[in-house]
């Protein structure tokens, strides 16, 4: 049962399956425990309520994941309601 698996197991499995790990758990922002280069991308979301979280998820889907299978491969993003895509 993956719901009871350790964070490290989720991180390893996401890489193995070539999936972006999407979570509310800020522990994944710790680069010592979860080195970005050893992952297929981590998206840590934060919002004050469920409505804001749903709106953020919609924006991320449209602006970050559209057209890119692993847009965060080897990287991390901590997204919040004020998040704006980096077009630099």
mmCIF file with all atom_site columns, C-alpha atoms in Angstrom:
data_model
loop_
_atom_site.group_PDB
_atom_site.id
_atom_site.type_symbol
_atom_site.label_atom_id
_atom_site.label_alt_id
_atom_site.label_comp_id
_atom_site.label_asym_id
_atom_site.label_entity_id
_atom_site.label_seq_id
_atom_site.pdbx_PDB_ins_code
_atom_site.Cartn_x
_atom_site.Cartn_y
_atom_site.Cartn_z
_atom_site.occupancy
_atom_site.B_iso_or_equiv
_atom_site.pdbx_formal_charge
_atom_site.auth_seq_id
_atom_site.auth_comp_id
_atom_site.auth_asym_id
_atom_site.auth_atom_id
_atom_site.pdbx_PDB_model_num
ATOM 1  C CA . UNK A 1 1  ? 0.000   0.000  0.000   1.00 0.00 ? 1  UNK A CA 1
ATOM 2  C CA . UNK A 1 2  ? 1.773   3.149  -1.224  1.00 0.00 ? 2  UNK A CA 1
ATOM 3  C CA . UNK A 1 3  ? -0.148  5.445  1.126   1.00 0.00 ? 3  UNK A CA 1
ATOM 4  C CA . UNK A 1 4  ? 1.949   4.036  3.951   1.00 0.00 ? 4  UNK A CA 1
ATOM 5  C CA . UNK A 1 5  ? 5.235   4.015  2.044   1.00 0.00 ? 5  UNK A CA 1
ATOM 6  C CA . UNK A 1 6  ? 8.109   6.228  3.131   1.00 0.00 ? 6  UNK A CA 1
ATOM 7  C CA . UNK A 1 7  ? 8.767   9.471  1.270   1.00 0.00 ? 7  UNK A CA 1
ATOM 8  C CA . UNK A 1 8  ? 11.998  8.010  -0.109  1.00 0.00 ? 8  UNK A CA 1
ATOM 9  C CA . UNK A 1 9  ? 10.042  5.138  -1.648  1.00 0.00 ? 9  UNK A CA 1
ATOM 10 C CA . UNK A 1 10 ? 7.624   7.543  -3.344  1.00 0.00 ? 10 UNK A CA 1
ATOM 11 C CA . UNK A 1 11 ? 10.594  9.539  -4.675  1.00 0.00 ? 11 UNK A CA 1
ATOM 12 C CA . UNK A 1 12 ? 12.339  6.426  -6.001  1.00 0.00 ? 12 UNK A CA 1
ATOM 13 C CA . UNK A 1 13 ? 9.169   5.024  -7.552  1.00 0.00 ? 13 UNK A CA 1
ATOM 14 C CA . UNK A 1 14 ? 8.323   8.309  -9.303  1.00 0.00 ? 14 UNK A CA 1
ATOM 15 C CA . UNK A 1 15 ? 11.776  8.265  -10.937 1.00 0.00 ? 15 UNK A CA 1
ATOM 16 C CA . UNK A 1 16 ? 11.459  4.615  -11.871 1.00 0.00 ? 16 UNK A CA 1
ATOM 17 C CA . UNK A 1 17 ? 8.065   5.252  -13.492 1.00 0.00 ? 17 UNK A CA 1
ATOM 18 C CA . UNK A 1 18 ? 9.226   8.564  -15.067 1.00 0.00 ? 18 UNK A CA 1
ATOM 19 C CA . UNK A 1 19 ? 6.499   10.524 -13.292 1.00 0.00 ? 19 UNK A CA 1
ATOM 20 C CA . UNK A 1 20 ? 6.457   13.968 -11.726 1.00 0.00 ? 20 UNK A CA 1
ATOM 21 C CA . UNK A 1 21 ? 5.810   13.666 -8.003  1.00 0.00 ? 21 UNK A CA 1
ATOM 22 C CA . UNK A 1 22 ? 3.009   16.078 -7.044  1.00 0.00 ? 22 UNK A CA 1
ATOM 23 C CA . UNK A 1 23 ? 2.545   16.602 -3.320  1.00 0.00 ? 23 UNK A CA 1
ATOM 24 C CA . UNK A 1 24 ? 1.630   18.944 -0.494  1.00 0.00 ? 24 UNK A CA 1
ATOM 25 C CA . UNK A 1 25 ? 4.550   17.604 1.573   1.00 0.00 ? 25 UNK A CA 1
ATOM 26 C CA . UNK A 1 26 ? 7.279   20.249 1.913   1.00 0.00 ? 26 UNK A CA 1
ATOM 27 C CA . UNK A 1 27 ? 9.770   17.578 3.043   1.00 0.00 ? 27 UNK A CA 1
ATOM 28 C CA . UNK A 1 28 ? 10.498  16.914 -0.640  1.00 0.00 ? 28 UNK A CA 1
ATOM 29 C CA . UNK A 1 29 ? 12.056  20.383 -0.924  1.00 0.00 ? 29 UNK A CA 1
ATOM 30 C CA . UNK A 1 30 ? 15.035  19.119 1.130   1.00 0.00 ? 30 UNK A CA 1
ATOM 31 C CA . UNK A 1 31 ? 17.707  18.607 -1.547  1.00 0.00 ? 31 UNK A CA 1
ATOM 32 C CA . UNK A 1 32 ? 19.880  16.581 0.829   1.00 0.00 ? 32 UNK A CA 1
ATOM 33 C CA . UNK A 1 33 ? 17.176  13.950 1.332   1.00 0.00 ? 33 UNK A CA 1
ATOM 34 C CA . UNK A 1 34 ? 15.758  14.221 -2.189  1.00 0.00 ? 34 UNK A CA 1
ATOM 35 C CA . UNK A 1 35 ? 18.519  15.286 -4.616  1.00 0.00 ? 35 UNK A CA 1
ATOM 36 C CA . UNK A 1 36 ? 16.874  16.890 -7.684  1.00 0.00 ? 36 UNK A CA 1
ATOM 37 C CA . UNK A 1 37 ? 19.217  15.122 -10.107 1.00 0.00 ? 37 UNK A CA 1
ATOM 38 C CA . UNK A 1 38 ? 18.004  11.760 -8.769  1.00 0.00 ? 38 UNK A CA 1
ATOM 39 C CA . UNK A 1 39 ? 14.334  12.528 -9.378  1.00 0.00 ? 39 UNK A CA 1
ATOM 40 C CA . UNK A 1 40 ? 12.047  12.996 -12.317 1.00 0.00 ? 40 UNK A CA 1
ATOM 41 C CA . UNK A 1 41 ? 10.673  16.230 -10.902 1.00 0.00 ? 41 UNK A CA 1
ATOM 42 C CA . UNK A 1 42 ? 8.854   17.299 -7.769  1.00 0.00 ? 42 UNK A CA 1
ATOM 43 C CA . UNK A 1 43 ? 5.986   19.741 -7.578  1.00 0.00 ? 43 UNK A CA 1
ATOM 44 C CA . UNK A 1 44 ? 5.177   20.848 -4.030  1.00 0.00 ? 44 UNK A CA 1
ATOM 45 C CA . UNK A 1 45 ? 1.887   22.725 -3.945  1.00 0.00 ? 45 UNK A CA 1
ATOM 46 C CA . UNK A 1 46 ? 0.677   25.058 -1.202  1.00 0.00 ? 46 UNK A CA 1
ATOM 47 C CA . UNK A 1 47 ? -2.603  26.940 -0.892  1.00 0.00 ? 47 UNK A CA 1
ATOM 48 C CA . UNK A 1 48 ? -4.714  28.271 1.962   1.00 0.00 ? 48 UNK A CA 1
ATOM 49 C CA . UNK A 1 49 ? -7.819  26.275 1.030   1.00 0.00 ? 49 UNK A CA 1
ATOM 50 C CA . UNK A 1 50 ? -9.155  23.601 -1.307  1.00 0.00 ? 50 UNK A CA 1
ATOM 51 C CA . UNK A 1 51 ? -10.583 26.093 -3.804  1.00 0.00 ? 51 UNK A CA 1
ATOM 52 C CA . UNK A 1 52 ? -7.232  27.880 -4.165  1.00 0.00 ? 52 UNK A CA 1
ATOM 53 C CA . UNK A 1 53 ? -5.473  24.539 -4.473  1.00 0.00 ? 53 UNK A CA 1
ATOM 54 C CA . UNK A 1 54 ? -7.805  23.439 -7.282  1.00 0.00 ? 54 UNK A CA 1
ATOM 55 C CA . UNK A 1 55 ? -7.291  26.737 -9.122  1.00 0.00 ? 55 UNK A CA 1
ATOM 56 C CA . UNK A 1 56 ? -3.518  26.407 -8.747  1.00 0.00 ? 56 UNK A CA 1
ATOM 57 C CA . UNK A 1 57 ? -3.611  22.828 -10.032 1.00 0.00 ? 57 UNK A CA 1
ATOM 58 C CA . UNK A 1 58 ? -5.550  23.967 -13.100 1.00 0.00 ? 58 UNK A CA 1
ATOM 59 C CA . UNK A 1 59 ? -3.046  26.768 -13.831 1.00 0.00 ? 59 UNK A CA 1
ATOM 60 C CA . UNK A 1 60 ? -0.084  24.437 -13.393 1.00 0.00 ? 60 UNK A CA 1
ATOM 61 C CA . UNK A 1 61 ? -1.649  21.884 -15.704 1.00 0.00 ? 61 UNK A CA 1
ATOM 62 C CA . UNK A 1 62 ? -2.283  24.494 -18.399 1.00 0.00 ? 62 UNK A CA 1
ATOM 63 C CA . UNK A 1 63 ? 0.980   26.438 -18.087 1.00 0.00 ? 63 UNK A CA 1
ATOM 64 C CA . UNK A 1 64 ? 3.547   23.894 -16.950 1.00 0.00 ? 64 UNK A CA 1
ATOM 65 C CA . UNK A 1 65 ? 2.482   20.453 -18.055 1.00 0.00 ? 65 UNK A CA 1
ATOM 66 C CA . UNK A 1 66 ? 0.899   21.261 -21.422 1.00 0.00 ? 66 UNK A CA 1
ATOM 67 C CA . UNK A 1 67 ? 3.187   19.843 -24.087 1.00 0.00 ? 67 UNK A CA 1
ATOM 68 C CA . UNK A 1 68 ? 5.970   18.653 -21.778 1.00 0.00 ? 68 UNK A CA 1
ATOM 69 C CA . UNK A 1 69 ? 5.875   15.097 -20.413 1.00 0.00 ? 69 UNK A CA 1
ATOM 70 C CA . UNK A 1 70 ? 8.396   15.777 -17.609 1.00 0.00 ? 70 UNK A CA 1
ATOM 71 C CA . UNK A 1 71 ? 8.766   19.553 -17.339 1.00 0.00 ? 71 UNK A CA 1
ATOM 72 C CA . UNK A 1 72 ? 10.493  19.343 -13.954 1.00 0.00 ? 72 UNK A CA 1
ATOM 73 C CA . UNK A 1 73 ? 12.825  16.430 -14.727 1.00 0.00 ? 73 UNK A CA 1
ATOM 74 C CA . UNK A 1 74 ? 15.769  16.792 -12.367 1.00 0.00 ? 74 UNK A CA 1
ATOM 75 C CA . UNK A 1 75 ? 14.204  19.830 -10.690 1.00 0.00 ? 75 UNK A CA 1
ATOM 76 C CA . UNK A 1 76 ? 11.694  21.010 -8.153  1.00 0.00 ? 76 UNK A CA 1
ATOM 77 C CA . UNK A 1 77 ? 8.997   23.651 -7.979  1.00 0.00 ? 77 UNK A CA 1
ATOM 78 C CA . UNK A 1 78 ? 7.268   25.003 -4.879  1.00 0.00 ? 78 UNK A CA 1
ATOM 79 C CA . UNK A 1 79 ? 4.025   26.468 -6.247  1.00 0.00 ? 79 UNK A CA 1
ATOM 80 C CA . UNK A 1 80 ? 1.547   28.647 -4.360  1.00 0.00 ? 80 UNK A CA 1
ATOM 81 C CA . UNK A 1 81 ? -1.453  30.762 -5.431  1.00 0.00 ? 81 UNK A CA 1
ATOM 82 C CA . UNK A 1 82 ? 0.856   33.656 -6.466  1.00 0.00 ? 82 UNK A CA 1
ATOM 83 C CA . UNK A 1 83 ? 2.996   31.372 -8.670  1.00 0.00 ? 83 UNK A CA 1
ATOM 84 C CA . UNK A 1 84 ? 3.735   32.658 -12.156 1.00 0.00 ? 84 UNK A CA 1
ATOM 85 C CA . UNK A 1 85 ? 5.527   30.678 -14.860 1.00 0.00 ? 85 UNK A CA 1
ATOM 86 C CA . UNK A 1 86 ? 9.115   31.684 -15.490 1.00 0.00 ? 86 UNK A CA 1
ATOM 87 C CA . UNK A 1 87 ? 9.418   32.628 -19.138 1.00 0.00 ? 87 UNK A CA 1
ATOM 88 C CA . UNK A 1 88 ? 13.080  33.678 -18.860 1.00 0.00 ? 88 UNK A CA 1
#
